[in-house]
Short mmCIF file of C-alpha atoms in Angstrom, two decimals:
data_model
loop_
_atom_site.label_atom_id
_atom_site.label_comp_id
_atom_site.label_asym_id
_atom_site.label_seq_id
_atom_site.Cartn_x
_atom_site.Cartn_y
_atom_site.Cartn_z
CA UNK X 164 0.00 0.00 0.00
CA UNK X 165 1.33 3.44 -0.99
CA UNK X 166 1.79 5.51 2.10
CA UNK X 167 3.69 8.11 4.07
CA UNK X 168 4.45 6.98 7.61
CA UNK X 169 5.22 9.36 10.45
CA UNK X 170 6.34 8.46 13.93
CA UNK X 171 5.44 9.10 16.62
CA UNK X 172 1.77 10.09 16.26
CA UNK X 173 1.73 11.85 19.61
CA UNK X 174 4.60 13.30 21.63
CA UNK X 175 4.80 15.35 24.80
CA UNK X 176 8.24 16.68 25.65
CA UNK X 177 9.94 19.32 27.75
CA UNK X 178 11.57 22.52 26.60
CA UNK X 179 15.10 21.98 25.32
CA UNK X 180 15.04 18.21 24.95
CA UNK X 181 16.10 17.27 21.43
CA UNK X 182 13.65 15.19 19.46
CA UNK X 183 13.25 13.68 16.00
CA UNK X 184 10.05 12.97 14.10
CA UNK X 185 10.57 10.37 11.41
CA UNK X 186 8.93 10.29 7.98
CA UNK X 187 9.18 7.51 5.44
CA UNK X 188 7.48 7.04 2.04
CA UNK X 189 7.32 3.90 -0.10
CA UNK X 190 6.39 5.50 -3.44
CA UNK X 191 9.89 6.40 -4.63
CA UNK X 192 8.89 10.09 -4.61
CA UNK X 193 11.55 12.71 -5.20
CA UNK X 194 9.84 15.58 -3.39
CA UNK X 195 9.24 15.62 0.36
CA UNK X 196 8.12 18.38 2.72
CA UNK X 197 7.31 19.11 6.31
CA UNK X 198 4.36 21.29 7.29
CA UNK X 199 2.97 22.50 10.56
CA UNK X 200 -0.74 23.07 11.03
CA UNK X 201 -1.99 25.64 13.50
CA UNK X 202 -5.59 26.87 13.98
CA UNK X 203 -6.44 29.68 11.57
CA UNK X 204 -3.06 29.49 9.83
CA UNK X 205 -3.52 26.47 7.61
CA UNK X 206 -0.52 24.40 6.59
CA UNK X 207 2.78 26.24 6.62
CA UNK X 208 5.84 24.71 5.04
CA UNK X 209 8.86 24.20 7.28
CA UNK X 210 11.42 22.55 4.97
CA UNK X 211 11.32 20.80 1.64
CA UNK X 212 13.56 18.51 -0.36
CA UNK X 213 13.75 17.90 -4.10
CA UNK X 214 15.98 14.85 -3.82
CA UNK X 215 18.65 13.15 -1.75
CA UNK X 216 21.00 15.66 -0.12
CA UNK X 217 18.95 18.59 -1.51
CA UNK X 218 16.98 20.51 1.12
CA UNK X 219 15.78 24.09 1.49
CA UNK X 220 13.88 26.32 3.88
CA UNK X 221 10.16 26.85 3.65
CA UNK X 222 8.17 29.62 5.28
CA UNK X 223 8.78 28.79 8.95
CA UNK X 224 12.17 27.02 9.27
CA UNK X 225 13.42 28.61 12.51
CA UNK X 226 14.09 26.02 15.22
CA UNK X 227 13.96 23.03 12.86
CA UNK X 228 16.46 20.92 10.95
CA UNK X 229 16.02 18.22 8.33
CA UNK X 230 18.16 15.74 6.47
CA UNK X 231 17.65 13.66 3.32
CA UNK X 232 20.28 10.95 3.28
CA UNK X 233 17.99 8.41 1.62
CA UNK X 234 15.21 8.98 -0.88
CA UNK X 235 12.53 7.40 1.29
CA UNK X 236 13.29 9.13 4.62
CA UNK X 237 12.99 12.77 5.64
CA UNK X 238 13.30 13.24 9.42
CA UNK X 239 12.41 16.49 11.18
CA UNK X 240 14.74 17.44 14.02
CA UNK X 241 14.02 19.89 16.83
CA UNK X 242 17.37 20.52 18.50
CA UNK X 243 15.95 22.57 21.40
CA UNK X 244 12.14 22.52 21.33
CA UNK X 245 10.22 25.48 22.71
CA UNK X 246 6.51 25.82 23.61
CA UNK X 247 5.80 27.79 20.41
CA UNK X 248 6.63 24.63 18.46
CA UNK X 249 3.60 22.92 19.94
CA UNK X 250 1.67 22.04 16.80
CA UNK X 251 0.38 19.34 14.47
CA UNK X 252 3.07 18.30 12.01
CA UNK X 253 2.63 16.66 8.61
CA UNK X 254 5.11 15.09 6.27
CA UNK X 255 4.20 14.95 2.58
CA UNK X 256 5.74 13.45 -0.55
CA UNK X 257 5.08 13.78 -4.27
CA UNK X 258 6.57 12.62 -7.53
CA UNK X 259 7.16 16.20 -8.63
CA UNK X 260 6.17 19.67 -7.45
CA UNK X 261 2.95 19.79 -9.47
CA UNK X 262 1.61 16.35 -8.77
CA UNK X 263 -0.53 14.95 -5.97
CA UNK X 264 1.06 15.29 -2.56
CA UNK X 265 0.53 12.37 -0.20
CA UNK X 266 0.40 13.22 3.49
CA UNK X 267 1.24 11.23 6.57
CA UNK X 268 -1.22 10.84 9.44
CA UNK X 269 0.34 13.67 11.40
CA UNK X 270 2.33 14.05 14.61
CA UNK X 271 0.81 16.05 17.44
CA UNK X 272 3.66 17.59 19.41
CA UNK X 273 3.28 19.31 22.76
CA UNK X 274 6.26 21.11 24.29
CA UNK X 275 5.86 22.02 27.96
CA UNK I 180 6.61 34.39 -2.58
CA UNK I 181 3.13 33.03 -3.14
CA UNK I 182 0.30 33.98 -0.77
CA UNK I 183 -3.05 32.19 -0.80
CA UNK I 184 -6.13 33.56 0.96
CA UNK I 185 -9.15 31.35 1.60
CA UNK I 186 -12.73 32.25 2.56
CA UNK I 187 -14.84 31.54 4.49
CA UNK I 188 -13.09 30.01 7.47
CA UNK I 189 -16.27 28.19 8.51
CA UNK I 190 -19.29 27.20 6.44
CA UNK I 191 -22.48 25.42 7.48
CA UNK I 192 -24.97 24.13 4.92
CA UNK I 193 -28.05 21.95 4.99
CA UNK I 194 -27.70 18.48 3.57
CA UNK I 195 -28.49 18.60 -0.14
CA UNK I 196 -27.51 22.26 -0.55
CA UNK I 197 -24.41 23.48 -2.37
CA UNK I 198 -21.21 24.77 -0.78
CA UNK I 199 -18.71 27.18 -2.31
CA UNK I 200 -15.22 27.95 -1.00
CA UNK I 201 -13.11 30.68 -2.57
CA UNK I 202 -9.37 31.31 -2.77
CA UNK I 203 -7.22 34.06 -4.19
CA UNK I 204 -3.52 33.82 -4.99
CA UNK I 205 -0.87 36.48 -5.43
CA UNK I 206 1.75 35.03 -7.79
CA UNK I 207 0.66 35.25 -11.43
CA UNK I 208 3.20 32.50 -12.24
CA UNK I 209 1.16 29.93 -10.29
CA UNK I 210 -0.39 27.39 -12.62
CA UNK I 211 -1.41 24.41 -10.50
CA UNK I 212 -4.28 24.63 -8.00
CA UNK I 213 -5.24 21.57 -5.96
CA UNK I 214 -7.88 21.18 -3.27
CA UNK I 215 -7.36 18.93 -0.26
CA UNK I 216 -9.88 17.51 2.20
CA UNK I 217 -8.84 16.78 5.77
CA UNK I 218 -11.02 14.55 7.89
CA UNK I 219 -10.71 14.55 11.65
CA UNK I 220 -7.49 12.91 12.82
CA UNK I 221 -6.14 12.35 9.31
CA UNK I 222 -3.77 13.98 6.89
CA UNK I 223 -5.08 16.03 3.95
CA UNK I 224 -6.08 14.13 0.80
CA UNK I 225 -6.33 15.48 -2.72
CA UNK I 226 -9.91 15.68 -4.00
CA UNK I 227 -9.53 17.67 -7.21
CA UNK I 228 -6.99 19.87 -8.96
CA UNK I 229 -6.91 22.25 -11.91
CA UNK I 230 -4.15 23.58 -14.10
CA UNK I 231 -4.09 27.05 -15.60
CA UNK I 232 -4.79 25.91 -19.13
CA UNK I 233 -8.42 25.12 -18.21
CA UNK I 234 -11.16 27.20 -16.61
CA UNK I 235 -13.26 24.49 -15.00
CA UNK I 236 -13.01 20.85 -13.98
CA UNK I 237 -15.70 18.55 -12.59
CA UNK I 238 -15.64 15.23 -10.82
CA UNK I 239 -19.10 14.01 -9.89
CA UNK I 240 -20.41 16.40 -7.17
CA UNK I 241 -17.21 18.42 -6.99
CA UNK I 242 -16.08 21.15 -9.37
CA UNK I 243 -13.33 23.73 -9.40
CA UNK I 244 -13.30 26.96 -11.39
CA UNK I 245 -10.30 29.16 -12.14
CA UNK I 246 -10.19 32.82 -13.13
CA UNK I 247 -6.57 33.59 -14.05
CA UNK I 248 -7.23 37.26 -14.73
CA UNK I 249 -8.65 37.84 -11.26
CA UNK I 250 -6.29 35.29 -9.71
CA UNK I 251 -8.96 33.38 -7.88
CA UNK I 252 -10.28 29.84 -7.89
CA UNK I 253 -13.25 28.20 -6.20
CA UNK I 254 -14.42 24.79 -5.02
CA UNK I 255 -18.07 23.90 -5.58
CA UNK I 256 -19.71 20.94 -3.86
CA UNK I 257 -23.26 20.12 -4.93
CA UNK I 258 -25.84 17.92 -3.17
CA UNK I 259 -23.80 18.00 0.01
CA UNK I 260 -23.84 14.96 2.30
CA UNK I 261 -22.82 14.56 5.97
CA UNK I 262 -19.61 12.81 4.89
CA UNK I 263 -18.57 16.03 3.13
CA UNK I 264 -18.06 17.58 6.59
CA UNK I 265 -14.33 18.22 6.90
CA UNK I 266 -11.67 20.92 6.61
CA UNK I 267 -10.91 21.93 3.02
CA UNK I 268 -7.64 23.53 1.91
CA UNK I 269 -6.85 25.23 -1.36
CA UNK I 270 -3.26 25.47 -2.56
CA UNK I 271 -1.17 26.90 -5.38
CA UNK I 272 2.22 26.38 -6.96
CA UNK I 273 3.97 26.94 -10.27
CA UNK I 274 6.06 25.05 -12.77
CA UNK I 275 9.62 24.58 -11.66
CA UNK I 276 8.85 25.32 -8.04
CA UNK I 277 10.54 22.92 -5.67
CA UNK I 278 8.42 24.05 -2.75
CA UNK I 279 5.46 21.82 -3.47
CA UNK I 280 2.49 23.83 -2.31
CA UNK I 281 1.43 27.07 -0.61
CA UNK I 282 -1.81 26.45 1.26
CA UNK I 283 -4.75 28.61 2.24
CA UNK I 284 -5.85 28.79 5.87
CA UNK I 285 -8.61 26.21 5.51
CA UNK I 286 -12.42 26.08 5.63
CA UNK I 287 -14.33 23.99 8.16
CA UNK I 288 -17.39 22.72 6.27
CA UNK I 289 -20.26 21.32 8.32
CA UNK I 290 -23.17 19.65 6.56
CA UNK I 291 -26.24 19.67 8.79
CA UNK I 292 -28.66 16.72 8.49
#
């Protein structure tokens, strides 16, 4: 089954404790992105990647890091989480930029 | 960069009525406009998309219209059903963009039985 898998689905952590949210897709897609979803703000892009070892900042990259060492994986790293990073996070992949984007189930992160 | 505005933020309709959600975009280079539906607890899923070389596209009860001159596009849902209740997002991007999509702020559609 074609899918984008994120882990964990739910996470509560404390300020400053490094964490990683994993994302994996099995569709051999070149494009991958991370978004955060906040009430009234829609989906805002954090980072995106066109291919292995090619990443770039989206609209809200501050406080986040990503890596793309393999085509299928695109982890999101929060080196020192802060409460304003409490949000619902989605990973998405697509064959190209103008084709259907497939989303993961989301990761609800709470930073206390 | 691209900016997409979406209205209304909430919309309630009676079952069987039509629903219309509107979006405007800022970048005249944008030429791909998808609509996503997000059900509770799930990630967004594509329901319909349109490219700038056409003005309208239909898929059963769902249609999208595009006005390139005015830089706006709309989602039309006819004969609404309770299972249409969800959050709907419009988005825009352009050829050659590596950024995937710029999304609107979303519309919570509630279909009342």
